[in-house]
Short mmCIF file of C-alpha atoms and ligand atoms in Angstrom, two decimals:
data_model
loop_
_atom_site.label_atom_id
_atom_site.label_comp_id
_atom_site.label_asym_id
_atom_site.label_seq_id
_atom_site.Cartn_x
_atom_site.Cartn_y
_atom_site.Cartn_z
CA UNK A 15 -33.16 91.83 26.56
CA UNK A 16 -29.33 92.45 26.40
CA UNK A 17 -29.30 88.80 26.39
CA UNK A 18 -31.83 87.71 24.10
CA UNK A 19 -30.70 90.61 21.48
CA UNK A 20 -27.53 88.87 21.72
CA UNK A 21 -28.70 85.61 21.80
CA UNK A 22 -30.95 85.89 18.53
CA UNK A 23 -27.83 87.81 16.85
CA UNK A 24 -25.54 84.67 17.20
CA UNK A 25 -28.64 82.41 16.29
CA UNK A 26 -29.34 84.24 12.98
CA UNK A 27 -25.25 83.61 12.15
CA UNK A 28 -25.20 80.10 13.37
CA UNK A 29 -28.01 80.05 10.33
CA UNK A 30 -26.23 81.88 7.77
CA UNK A 31 -23.23 79.84 8.96
CA UNK A 32 -24.86 76.75 8.20
CA UNK A 33 -26.65 77.23 4.86
CA UNK A 34 -22.94 78.98 3.67
CA UNK A 35 -21.70 75.81 5.19
CA UNK A 36 -23.62 74.08 3.15
CA UNK A 37 -23.31 75.81 -0.06
CA UNK A 38 -19.64 75.64 0.11
CA UNK A 39 -19.85 71.27 0.42
CA UNK A 40 -22.57 70.47 -2.69
CA UNK A 41 -23.27 74.21 -4.31
CA UNK A 42 -26.18 75.64 -6.26
CA UNK A 43 -27.69 71.57 -6.79
CA UNK A 44 -30.81 70.17 -5.00
CA UNK A 45 -28.10 68.94 -2.27
CA UNK A 46 -27.92 72.43 -0.63
CA UNK A 47 -30.35 73.01 1.88
CA UNK A 48 -32.31 75.83 0.22
CA UNK A 49 -33.28 74.35 -2.39
CA UNK A 50 -36.25 72.33 -1.38
CA UNK A 51 -37.05 75.65 0.71
CA UNK A 52 -36.57 77.29 -2.84
CA UNK A 53 -39.09 74.94 -5.04
CA UNK A 54 -41.70 75.11 -1.80
CA UNK A 55 -41.53 78.89 -2.39
CA UNK A 56 -42.16 78.56 -6.23
CA UNK A 57 -44.59 76.08 -5.53
CA UNK A 58 -46.82 77.81 -2.80
CA UNK A 59 -46.37 80.78 -5.08
CA UNK A 60 -50.38 81.44 -6.70
CA UNK A 61 -49.94 80.59 -10.24
CA UNK A 62 -51.17 84.98 -11.21
CA UNK A 63 -48.33 86.02 -9.25
CA UNK A 64 -46.29 83.82 -10.86
CA UNK A 65 -47.16 85.06 -14.36
CA UNK A 66 -47.52 88.65 -13.67
CA UNK A 67 -43.70 88.73 -11.65
CA UNK A 68 -42.89 86.97 -15.46
CA UNK A 69 -44.09 89.84 -17.08
CA UNK A 70 -42.82 92.79 -14.19
CA UNK A 71 -39.70 91.41 -13.13
CA UNK A 72 -38.49 89.17 -15.42
CA UNK A 73 -35.67 87.05 -14.05
CA UNK A 74 -35.90 89.36 -11.14
CA UNK A 75 -38.27 87.91 -9.39
CA UNK A 76 -36.95 84.77 -10.02
CA UNK A 77 -33.88 85.93 -8.08
CA UNK A 78 -36.33 87.52 -5.29
CA UNK A 79 -37.74 83.92 -4.90
CA UNK A 80 -34.14 82.75 -4.18
CA UNK A 81 -33.36 85.37 -2.18
CA UNK A 82 -36.45 84.47 -0.21
CA UNK A 83 -35.69 80.81 0.15
CA UNK A 84 -32.35 81.57 1.29
CA UNK A 85 -33.68 84.21 4.26
CA UNK A 86 -36.37 81.46 5.13
CA UNK A 87 -33.76 78.92 5.33
CA UNK A 88 -31.39 80.94 7.75
CA UNK A 89 -34.56 81.67 9.50
CA UNK A 90 -34.78 77.86 10.06
CA UNK A 91 -31.42 76.74 11.01
CA UNK A 92 -31.01 80.16 13.18
CA UNK A 93 -34.40 78.50 14.67
CA UNK A 94 -32.45 75.56 15.00
CA UNK A 95 -29.55 76.65 16.38
CA UNK A 96 -31.65 78.61 19.48
CA UNK A 97 -33.64 75.96 20.22
CA UNK A 98 -30.21 73.80 20.60
CA UNK A 99 -28.65 76.78 22.67
CA UNK A 100 -31.56 76.53 25.13
CA UNK A 101 -31.32 72.98 25.39
CA UNK A 102 -27.28 73.01 25.67
CA UNK A 103 -28.10 76.38 28.47
CA UNK A 104 -30.72 74.09 30.73
CA UNK A 105 -28.47 70.99 30.43
CA UNK A 106 -25.60 73.08 31.69
CA UNK A 107 -23.81 71.21 28.58
CA UNK A 108 -21.76 73.54 25.41
CA UNK A 109 -24.01 74.41 23.21
CA UNK A 110 -21.92 74.44 20.31
CA UNK A 111 -21.91 70.20 20.00
CA UNK A 112 -26.02 70.73 20.53
CA UNK A 113 -26.76 73.70 18.17
CA UNK A 114 -24.27 71.98 15.11
CA UNK A 115 -25.64 68.39 15.61
CA UNK A 116 -29.21 70.52 15.72
CA UNK A 117 -28.19 71.91 11.69
CA UNK A 118 -27.12 68.25 10.58
CA UNK A 119 -30.43 66.82 11.60
CA UNK A 120 -32.75 69.39 9.66
CA UNK A 121 -30.51 69.32 6.82
CA UNK A 122 -30.90 65.93 6.06
CA UNK A 123 -34.75 65.95 6.80
CA UNK A 124 -34.40 68.64 4.36
CA UNK A 125 -32.84 67.30 1.66
CA UNK A 126 -31.38 64.23 2.95
CA UNK A 127 -27.38 64.56 1.86
CA UNK A 128 -24.77 63.87 4.07
CA UNK A 129 -22.43 66.04 3.05
CA UNK A 130 -24.40 69.13 2.36
CA UNK A 131 -25.91 68.62 6.55
CA UNK A 132 -22.75 67.77 8.23
CA UNK A 133 -21.50 70.97 6.52
CA UNK A 134 -24.34 72.93 7.85
CA UNK A 135 -23.61 71.45 10.92
CA UNK A 136 -20.47 72.66 10.94
CA UNK A 137 -20.92 76.02 10.02
CA UNK A 138 -23.45 76.91 12.25
CA UNK A 139 -21.49 75.06 15.49
CA UNK A 140 -18.14 76.89 14.47
CA UNK A 141 -20.89 80.12 15.18
CA UNK A 142 -22.18 78.93 18.53
CA UNK A 143 -18.75 78.05 19.33
CA UNK A 144 -16.39 80.91 18.37
CA UNK A 145 -19.38 82.97 19.74
CA UNK A 146 -19.17 81.61 24.12
CA UNK A 147 -15.56 81.33 23.76
CA UNK A 148 -13.98 81.28 27.50
CA UNK A 149 -17.51 82.12 28.31
CA UNK A 150 -19.61 80.24 31.11
CA UNK A 151 -22.62 78.49 30.04
CA UNK A 152 -24.42 80.28 32.45
CA UNK A 153 -26.70 83.49 31.86
CA UNK A 154 -25.69 85.35 34.01
CA UNK A 155 -22.11 86.05 32.14
CA UNK A 156 -23.91 86.38 29.27
CA UNK A 157 -26.05 88.98 30.28
CA UNK A 158 -23.41 91.20 30.56
CA UNK A 159 -23.23 94.47 28.01
CA UNK A 160 -19.08 93.47 26.94
CA UNK A 161 -19.96 89.61 27.19
CA UNK A 162 -22.96 90.24 25.26
CA UNK A 163 -21.08 92.63 22.19
CA UNK A 164 -17.97 90.39 22.49
CA UNK A 165 -20.40 87.86 21.27
CA UNK A 166 -22.38 89.28 18.74
CA UNK A 167 -19.25 90.13 17.40
CA UNK A 168 -17.72 87.09 16.86
CA UNK A 169 -20.82 84.99 16.05
CA UNK A 170 -20.84 87.94 13.32
CA UNK A 171 -17.60 87.59 11.99
CA UNK A 172 -17.93 83.10 12.33
CA UNK A 173 -21.11 83.98 9.74
CA UNK A 174 -19.33 86.58 7.52
CA UNK A 175 -16.26 83.83 7.26
CA UNK A 176 -17.89 80.94 6.94
CA UNK A 177 -20.79 82.65 4.30
CA UNK A 178 -17.46 84.08 2.65
CA UNK A 179 -15.46 80.52 2.37
CA UNK A 180 -18.82 79.03 1.38
CA UNK A 181 -19.86 81.77 -1.65
CA UNK A 182 -15.99 80.68 -2.80
CA UNK A 183 -15.62 77.27 -2.75
CA UNK A 184 -19.85 77.06 -3.49
CA UNK A 185 -19.42 78.97 -6.73
CA UNK A 186 -17.68 76.37 -8.11
CA UNK A 187 -19.38 72.97 -8.00
CA UNK A 188 -22.35 71.16 -9.53
CA UNK A 189 -21.81 72.44 -12.77
CA UNK A 190 -18.62 69.98 -13.48
CA UNK A 191 -20.18 67.63 -16.94
CA UNK A 192 -17.58 65.42 -18.52
CA UNK A 193 -15.20 66.15 -20.97
CA UNK A 194 -16.26 65.89 -24.72
CA UNK A 195 -16.00 62.57 -26.04
CA UNK A 196 -12.53 62.39 -28.21
CA UNK A 197 -13.83 62.39 -31.84
CA UNK A 198 -11.79 63.58 -33.76
CA UNK A 199 -14.46 63.67 -37.02
CA UNK A 200 -17.45 65.15 -34.74
CA UNK A 201 -14.46 67.56 -33.41
CA UNK A 202 -14.11 68.26 -36.75
CA UNK A 203 -17.48 69.15 -38.16
CA UNK A 204 -18.58 71.24 -35.50
CA UNK A 205 -15.27 74.08 -35.47
CA UNK A 206 -15.98 73.97 -39.17
CA UNK A 207 -19.66 74.85 -38.85
CA UNK A 208 -19.07 77.01 -35.64
CA UNK A 209 -16.27 79.09 -38.03
CA UNK A 210 -18.65 78.92 -40.85
CA UNK A 211 -20.99 80.69 -38.20
CA UNK A 212 -18.75 83.51 -37.26
CA UNK A 213 -17.73 84.30 -40.28
CA UNK A 214 -21.53 84.82 -41.67
CA UNK A 215 -21.89 87.17 -38.49
CA UNK A 216 -22.38 90.60 -39.17
CA UNK A 217 -20.17 93.42 -37.82
CA UNK A 218 -22.43 95.41 -35.84
CA UNK A 219 -21.19 96.28 -31.61
CA UNK A 220 -23.73 95.53 -29.22
CA UNK A 221 -25.57 92.26 -31.00
CA UNK A 222 -24.41 88.44 -30.13
CA UNK A 223 -23.16 86.81 -33.31
CA UNK A 224 -25.52 84.17 -34.82
CA UNK A 225 -24.03 81.46 -32.41
CA UNK A 226 -24.73 82.99 -29.10
CA UNK A 227 -22.03 84.09 -26.55
CA UNK A 228 -24.77 84.35 -23.60
CA UNK A 229 -27.27 81.68 -24.58
CA UNK A 230 -29.88 82.65 -21.83
CA UNK A 231 -31.62 80.54 -19.58
CA UNK A 232 -35.49 79.73 -18.63
CA UNK A 233 -36.29 77.64 -15.80
CA UNK A 234 -39.19 77.07 -13.16
CA UNK A 235 -37.19 75.92 -10.46
CA UNK A 236 -34.02 77.71 -8.67
CA UNK A 237 -31.75 74.89 -8.73
CA UNK A 238 -31.37 72.95 -11.93
CA UNK A 239 -31.53 69.36 -11.03
CA UNK A 240 -27.48 67.20 -11.12
CA UNK A 241 -28.41 64.35 -13.72
CA UNK A 242 -25.97 61.71 -13.79
CA UNK A 243 -25.54 60.53 -17.35
CA UNK A 244 -24.23 56.54 -16.21
CA UNK A 245 -27.57 56.51 -14.73
CA UNK A 246 -29.89 58.63 -16.91
CA UNK A 247 -32.92 56.74 -18.71
CA UNK A 248 -35.32 57.72 -21.35
CA UNK A 249 -38.57 56.29 -20.85
CA UNK A 250 -41.04 56.31 -24.70
CA UNK A 251 -44.17 55.41 -23.28
CA UNK A 252 -47.93 54.78 -23.20
CA UNK A 253 -49.81 54.67 -27.15
CA UNK A 254 -46.48 52.43 -28.37
CA UNK A 255 -46.48 48.74 -29.11
CA UNK A 256 -44.23 48.23 -26.62
CA UNK A 257 -43.16 51.08 -23.80
CA UNK A 258 -38.77 51.20 -24.18
CA UNK A 259 -36.27 52.79 -22.17
CA UNK A 260 -32.96 53.97 -24.12
CA UNK A 261 -29.64 55.15 -21.87
CA UNK A 262 -27.30 58.13 -23.17
CA UNK A 263 -24.53 55.15 -24.73
CA UNK A 264 -27.57 53.66 -27.07
CA UNK A 265 -28.43 57.29 -28.08
CA UNK A 266 -25.01 59.24 -28.06
CA UNK A 267 -24.15 55.66 -29.98
CA UNK A 268 -26.65 56.13 -32.90
CA UNK A 269 -23.47 57.01 -34.87
CA UNK A 270 -25.58 56.72 -38.41
CA UNK A 271 -28.15 59.48 -37.35
CA UNK A 272 -25.67 62.10 -34.95
CA UNK A 273 -26.36 65.27 -36.35
CA UNK A 274 -25.36 68.74 -35.72
CA UNK A 275 -28.36 71.66 -36.20
CA UNK A 276 -28.29 75.20 -35.64
CA UNK A 277 -31.46 75.74 -33.33
CA UNK A 278 -32.63 79.22 -32.27
CA UNK A 279 -34.81 79.19 -29.26
CA UNK A 280 -37.23 81.83 -28.08
CA UNK A 281 -39.06 81.58 -24.49
CA UNK A 282 -42.27 82.74 -25.19
CA UNK A 283 -42.53 85.30 -21.86
CA UNK A 284 -40.00 87.53 -22.61
CA UNK A 285 -40.57 91.26 -23.78
CA UNK A 286 -41.01 92.46 -27.49
CA UNK A 287 -37.78 93.75 -27.64
CA UNK A 288 -36.34 91.18 -25.19
CA UNK A 289 -33.32 88.59 -24.29
CA UNK A 290 -34.41 85.57 -24.23
CA UNK A 291 -33.58 84.12 -27.98
CA UNK A 292 -30.32 82.98 -28.81
CA UNK A 293 -28.34 79.87 -31.18
CA UNK A 294 -26.53 77.60 -30.87
CA UNK A 295 -24.78 74.71 -32.58
CA UNK A 296 -26.69 71.95 -31.14
CA UNK A 297 -25.26 68.01 -31.75
CA UNK A 298 -27.99 64.98 -31.02
CA UNK A 299 -30.34 62.89 -33.23
CA UNK A 300 -33.85 63.21 -34.97
CA UNK A 301 -36.53 61.77 -32.39
CA UNK A 302 -38.29 59.81 -34.93
CA UNK A 303 -35.09 57.17 -35.01
CA UNK A 304 -35.55 56.52 -31.94
CA UNK A 305 -39.18 56.52 -31.41
CA UNK A 306 -39.44 54.26 -34.50
CA UNK A 307 -37.47 51.39 -32.93
CA UNK A 308 -40.10 51.33 -30.07
CA UNK A 309 -42.36 51.03 -32.34
CA UNK A 310 -44.86 54.32 -32.19
CA UNK A 311 -47.67 55.28 -34.76
CA UNK A 312 -46.09 58.23 -36.42
CA UNK A 313 -48.75 58.81 -37.55
CA UNK A 314 -51.14 58.99 -35.18
CA UNK A 315 -52.65 62.81 -34.80
CA UNK A 316 -52.98 63.16 -30.97
CA UNK A 317 -50.01 64.24 -28.78
CA UNK A 318 -47.54 63.68 -26.48
CA UNK A 319 -45.98 64.55 -22.54
CA UNK A 320 -42.44 65.15 -22.60
CA UNK A 321 -41.27 65.04 -19.18
CA UNK A 322 -38.50 66.06 -17.15
CA UNK A 323 -36.06 65.99 -13.98
CA UNK A 324 -37.35 68.41 -12.57
CA UNK A 325 -40.61 67.26 -12.44
CA UNK A 326 -41.76 69.33 -15.75
CA UNK A 327 -43.76 68.43 -18.03
CA UNK A 328 -45.17 69.90 -21.62
CA UNK A 329 -47.68 68.51 -23.94
CA UNK A 330 -48.00 69.02 -27.47
CA UNK A 331 -48.82 67.75 -31.22
CA UNK A 332 -47.37 64.69 -32.35
CA UNK A 333 -46.96 66.41 -35.72
CA UNK A 334 -44.45 69.10 -34.06
CA UNK A 335 -42.06 65.98 -32.31
CA UNK A 336 -41.54 64.53 -36.40
CA UNK A 337 -38.48 66.99 -36.56
CA UNK A 338 -37.72 66.58 -33.38
CA UNK A 339 -33.84 66.80 -32.22
CA UNK A 340 -32.96 65.64 -29.01
CA UNK A 341 -29.77 67.35 -28.56
CA UNK A 342 -26.54 66.08 -26.05
CA UNK A 343 -24.14 68.75 -27.31
CA UNK A 344 -23.87 72.48 -26.93
CA UNK A 345 -21.08 73.74 -29.58
CA UNK A 346 -18.98 70.76 -29.06
CA UNK A 347 -19.80 70.30 -25.51
CA UNK A 348 -21.71 68.63 -23.22
CA UNK A 349 -24.95 70.01 -23.16
CA UNK A 350 -24.34 72.13 -19.78
CA UNK A 351 -26.22 71.82 -16.71
CA UNK A 352 -28.51 74.25 -16.92
CA UNK A 353 -29.39 74.57 -20.66
CA UNK A 354 -30.32 69.85 -19.39
CA UNK A 355 -27.79 67.61 -19.22
CA UNK A 356 -27.28 65.04 -20.14
CA UNK A 357 -30.57 65.23 -23.13
CA UNK A 358 -33.08 68.11 -24.38
CA UNK A 359 -35.51 67.96 -26.80
CA UNK A 360 -35.23 70.63 -29.43
CA UNK A 361 -38.54 71.33 -31.03
CA UNK A 362 -37.63 73.07 -34.68
CA UNK A 363 -39.97 76.93 -34.49
CA UNK A 364 -41.58 76.41 -31.24
CA UNK A 365 -41.91 78.17 -28.38
CA UNK A 366 -38.97 77.73 -26.25
CA UNK A 367 -41.53 76.24 -23.65
CA UNK A 368 -41.64 73.00 -24.81
CA UNK A 369 -38.18 72.51 -25.54
CA UNK A 370 -37.96 70.41 -22.47
CA UNK A 371 -34.49 69.81 -20.79
CA UNK A 372 -33.43 67.63 -18.19
CA UNK A 373 -35.96 64.61 -20.29
CA UNK A 374 -36.88 61.67 -18.96
CA UNK A 375 -39.79 60.62 -20.60
CA UNK A 376 -41.84 61.18 -23.26
CA UNK A 377 -45.08 59.80 -23.29
CA UNK A 378 -47.55 59.47 -26.27
CA UNK A 379 -51.33 60.15 -25.53
CA UNK A 380 -54.78 59.29 -27.10
CA UNK A 381 -56.09 62.55 -25.12
CA UNK A 382 -54.81 65.97 -25.09
CA UNK A 383 -53.53 67.53 -21.40
CA UNK A 384 -52.05 70.81 -20.27
CA UNK A 385 -48.54 71.44 -19.54
CA UNK A 386 -46.96 72.95 -17.10
CA UNK A 387 -47.30 76.51 -17.93
CA UNK A 388 -50.68 75.54 -19.77
CA UNK A 389 -52.22 74.97 -16.97
CA UNK A 390 -50.89 78.57 -15.83
CA UNK A 391 -52.40 79.96 -18.58
CA UNK A 392 -50.23 80.24 -21.43
CA UNK A 393 -50.41 79.24 -24.99
CA UNK A 394 -46.86 78.52 -25.45
CA UNK A 395 -46.93 75.89 -27.75
CA UNK A 396 -47.31 76.83 -30.63
CA UNK A 397 -45.29 77.55 -33.63
CA UNK A 398 -42.88 81.45 -32.61
CA UNK A 399 -44.27 84.63 -33.49
CA UNK A 400 -42.60 86.67 -36.42
CA UNK A 401 -39.75 89.44 -34.33
CA UNK A 402 -37.83 91.50 -35.66
CA UNK A 403 -35.55 93.01 -32.86
CA UNK A 404 -33.33 96.13 -31.87
CA UNK A 405 -30.31 95.86 -29.40
CA UNK A 406 -27.52 98.02 -31.46
CA UNK A 407 -27.58 102.18 -31.73
CA UNK A 408 -23.83 102.93 -32.88
CA UNK A 409 -22.98 106.40 -33.22
CA UNK A 410 -20.28 105.95 -35.93
CA UNK A 411 -17.19 108.31 -36.07
CA UNK A 412 -17.84 109.42 -39.66
CA UNK A 413 -21.60 110.37 -38.36
CA UNK A 414 -23.64 108.05 -39.79
CA UNK A 415 -25.91 105.45 -37.36
CA UNK A 416 -25.72 101.94 -37.72
CA UNK A 417 -28.77 100.43 -35.86
CA UNK A 418 -29.01 96.35 -36.11
CA UNK A 419 -30.47 93.54 -34.04
CA UNK A 420 -31.91 89.73 -35.20
CA UNK A 421 -34.55 88.99 -36.97
CA UNK A 422 -36.77 85.16 -36.64
CA UNK A 423 -39.30 82.99 -37.53
CA UNK A 424 -38.94 79.90 -36.24
CA UNK A 425 -39.01 76.76 -39.23
CA UNK A 426 -40.90 79.49 -42.00
CA UNK A 427 -37.38 81.62 -42.01
CA UNK A 428 -36.80 85.03 -42.61
CA UNK A 429 -37.41 86.95 -46.38
CA UNK A 430 -36.99 90.23 -45.63
CA UNK A 431 -36.20 93.06 -42.37
CA UNK A 432 -37.33 96.78 -43.24
CA UNK A 433 -36.75 99.89 -41.15
CA UNK A 434 -38.01 103.09 -41.27
CA UNK A 435 -37.01 105.87 -39.63
CA UNK A 436 -39.09 108.76 -39.89
CA UNK A 437 -41.84 106.01 -37.47
CA UNK A 438 -43.37 104.52 -39.68
CA UNK A 439 -44.11 106.26 -42.53
CA UNK A 440 -41.09 105.50 -45.26
CA UNK A 441 -39.42 101.84 -45.06
CA UNK A 442 -36.25 100.71 -46.44
CA UNK A 443 -34.73 97.07 -46.72
CA UNK A 444 -32.13 96.34 -44.02
CA UNK A 445 -28.75 94.13 -44.93
CA UNK A 446 -29.26 90.89 -43.64
CA UNK A 447 -26.59 87.95 -42.56
CA UNK A 448 -26.27 85.36 -44.68
CA UNK A 449 -28.69 82.00 -43.12
CA UNK A 450 -27.11 80.26 -41.10
CA UNK A 451 -25.82 76.42 -42.86
CA UNK A 452 -27.58 73.77 -43.13
CA UNK A 453 -26.21 71.07 -40.19
CA UNK A 454 -24.11 68.14 -40.82
CA UNK A 455 -23.66 64.61 -39.79
CA UNK A 456 -26.27 61.99 -40.86
CA UNK A 457 -25.77 60.46 -43.44
CA UNK A 458 -28.70 59.91 -45.63
CA UNK A 459 -29.03 63.51 -45.42
CA UNK A 460 -25.56 64.38 -46.04
CA UNK A 461 -23.90 65.73 -49.47
CA UNK A 462 -27.27 65.22 -51.29
CA UNK A 463 -26.25 61.40 -51.44
CA UNK A 464 -29.42 59.79 -50.77
CA UNK A 465 -32.13 62.04 -48.66
CA UNK A 466 -34.66 59.96 -50.14
CA UNK A 467 -37.35 60.59 -47.11
CA UNK A 468 -35.64 63.96 -45.64
CA UNK A 469 -36.01 65.28 -49.11
CA UNK A 470 -33.64 67.15 -50.26
CA UNK A 471 -30.81 68.72 -48.06
CA UNK A 472 -31.21 71.99 -47.14
CA UNK A 473 -29.26 74.47 -48.10
CA UNK A 474 -29.48 76.35 -44.86
CA UNK A 475 -30.60 75.93 -41.52
CA UNK A 476 -34.39 75.22 -41.36
CA UNK A 477 -34.97 77.21 -37.73
CA UNK A 478 -31.83 80.07 -37.00
CA UNK A 479 -32.34 83.52 -36.70
CA UNK A 480 -31.01 86.00 -39.05
CA UNK A 481 -29.24 89.21 -37.86
CA UNK A 482 -29.86 92.55 -39.65
CA UNK A 483 -28.09 96.13 -39.51
CA UNK A 484 -28.80 99.37 -41.72
CA UNK A 485 -26.90 102.31 -42.00
CA UNK A 486 -27.64 105.95 -41.92
CA UNK A 487 -27.72 109.99 -41.89
CA UNK A 488 -29.73 112.19 -39.86
CA UNK A 489 -29.26 115.35 -37.77
CA UNK A 490 -32.77 115.18 -36.02
CA UNK A 491 -34.13 113.18 -33.31
CA UNK A 492 -36.63 109.71 -34.80
CA UNK A 493 -38.15 107.48 -34.36
CA UNK A 494 -36.26 103.89 -35.73
CA UNK A 495 -39.22 101.16 -36.49
CA UNK A 496 -37.95 97.30 -37.63
CA UNK A 497 -40.79 94.53 -38.80
CA UNK A 498 -39.75 90.95 -40.27
CA UNK A 499 -41.46 89.62 -43.26
CA UNK A 500 -41.21 85.96 -42.87
CA UNK A 501 -40.45 83.12 -45.39
CA UNK A 502 -43.79 82.83 -46.40
CA UNK A 503 -44.24 85.88 -47.38
CA UNK A 504 -46.04 87.27 -43.71
CA UNK A 505 -45.65 90.96 -42.21
CA UNK A 506 -44.61 90.65 -38.82
CA UNK A 507 -48.61 92.06 -37.25
CA UNK A 508 -48.23 96.09 -35.61
CA UNK A 509 -50.37 95.07 -33.18
CA UNK A 510 -48.64 95.06 -29.67
CA UNK A 511 -49.50 92.30 -27.69
CA UNK A 512 -48.34 91.59 -23.92
CA UNK A 513 -46.20 88.56 -23.96
CA UNK A 514 -49.05 86.66 -21.83
CA UNK A 515 -50.56 84.46 -23.03
CA UNK A 516 -48.95 83.80 -26.60
CA UNK A 517 -45.89 85.52 -26.76
CA UNK A 518 -45.88 89.12 -28.25
CA UNK A 519 -46.43 90.53 -30.75
CA UNK A 520 -45.36 94.69 -32.35
CA UNK A 521 -43.32 95.89 -33.56
CA UNK A 522 -40.24 97.22 -31.58
CA UNK A 523 -39.15 101.14 -32.15
CA UNK A 524 -37.21 103.46 -30.78
CA UNK A 525 -36.03 107.36 -30.12
CA UNK A 526 -32.73 108.32 -31.53
CA UNK A 527 -31.24 110.83 -30.51
CA UNK A 528 -28.45 111.98 -33.11
N1 MTE B 145 -37.41 70.94 -17.32
C1 MTE B 145 -37.31 71.63 -18.13
N2 MTE B 145 -37.10 72.39 -19.60
C2 MTE B 145 -37.26 73.22 -19.65
C3 MTE B 145 -37.99 74.63 -18.91
C4 MTE B 145 -37.98 74.22 -17.31
O1 MTE B 145 -38.47 74.74 -16.86
N3 MTE B 145 -37.48 72.54 -17.01
N4 MTE B 145 -38.16 76.29 -19.22
C5 MTE B 145 -38.71 75.82 -20.88
C6 MTE B 145 -38.87 77.47 -21.13
S1 MTE B 145 -39.23 78.23 -20.42
C7 MTE B 145 -38.11 77.70 -21.95
S2 MTE B 145 -38.08 79.20 -22.86
C8 MTE B 145 -36.84 76.43 -22.87
C9 MTE B 145 -35.37 77.78 -22.16
O2 MTE B 145 -33.76 76.99 -22.57
P1 MTE B 145 -32.26 77.33 -22.06
O3 MTE B 145 -32.72 77.68 -20.57
O4 MTE B 145 -31.87 76.33 -22.55
O5 MTE B 145 -32.24 78.57 -22.74
O6 MTE B 145 -36.35 75.50 -22.15
C10 MTE B 145 -37.49 74.87 -21.26
N5 MTE B 145 -37.25 74.01 -21.14
MO1 MO B 146 -39.67 80.36 -21.92
#
């Protein structure tokens, strides 16, 4: 019994070391042995559970799913190591090489990546090895209580060591993207736009500046794809004159088309006052400049399907794509891996979900089809709802109270934000940040020189949020309510509705104690 128990602990420790070894070698990338297990966990979770988890657990659900995948991967390698050790025992050979090779084989079967698999095998072999140093392979030895205890302690120490080293080494892996192109002119443009954004940001503690410092991230998978920019292509397929492929150089090299745009993204699945709404300065090219060279009939009235390297796909009307943008830089740096490296779509005014990351294909459709989230009951392909959020409540030294947040209504823009400090009986206008500037770049629209097709140059960003702030005096507890009016004069709807299926609605309100 004791020996069974200690063998079990050694096997689990070997499983931890296998997963830790793989992580040390490749980090949180698709070559990590837990990555396909995580995919399997997501794929086998019923859609209703995913939707429930997004609403009630938020990011926690995602993290729990990944933890479950890690645990399953540990279990898988533990079982493999145990089987290897049992086999070795039967043939009276040392257990560590058999367990190690078994784990290499299991890892190859999972991810097919040599470095990751060898590291997994090395981790497992190491733990099984140190657990049995100085012990004969015979069962009699292992059954002695002190021997069993020694094995367990050594195995656990080994698992901790490999796991710890793995956590340190692996956390730095997988994020590498090439350094920004050494193009002084572009960088100067970006610099001055970012400077503008900083100077237009309101000085309110507790809210993000106009360009987010922390940009939220939402993905269907726990492990982001790692796309090689040199091998990446974007296919334009379906109802086009000629199916065409573009590579990265062709897109980034369209120097007459390259633009910088401030764009806000917001996730349809977030809470009304949630934090999945952020803004960045993106560099890229208008989608249509690309599609026209593929001979797309832009007057077509159906739709497009965007597909991605993580098997994500979203369909939406062609009309929404017309002002779409293919971004390859974010705040002057190459797109981070988590935000779609090397190229993502930005669709002005629409919910985050159709802003497809790791974009690989634009398929022009003649008939409608459901995208990834629409198959799961969401309606997130349309324009965003209007929202004013309340994220800062600051009690100032002079006794006044300052509240603040962001407001966003997609391409409709924000006209006013109103605030009530008496639960909605009376309203006053909040101070708004100046709109972010229109971007820069693109010869035909910059400086208003020609600007025929795209109309007169916009004075401000087409699809970006504003900040709001309001400072007042109060001596009793009270209810603060915020609401925005969009640029077309529509008041943000008061009716409270959950995020599912088409985005949250209602007015944010909060009780404040002076
Ligand atoms: N390929 C791909 N694109 C994707 C997603 C995804 O899971 N895979 N998530 C979408 C969702 S739901 C949102 S809200 C935005 C979030 O973009 P961000 O992670 O850059 O903030 O990306 C969208 N694009
Ligand atoms: Mo989203």
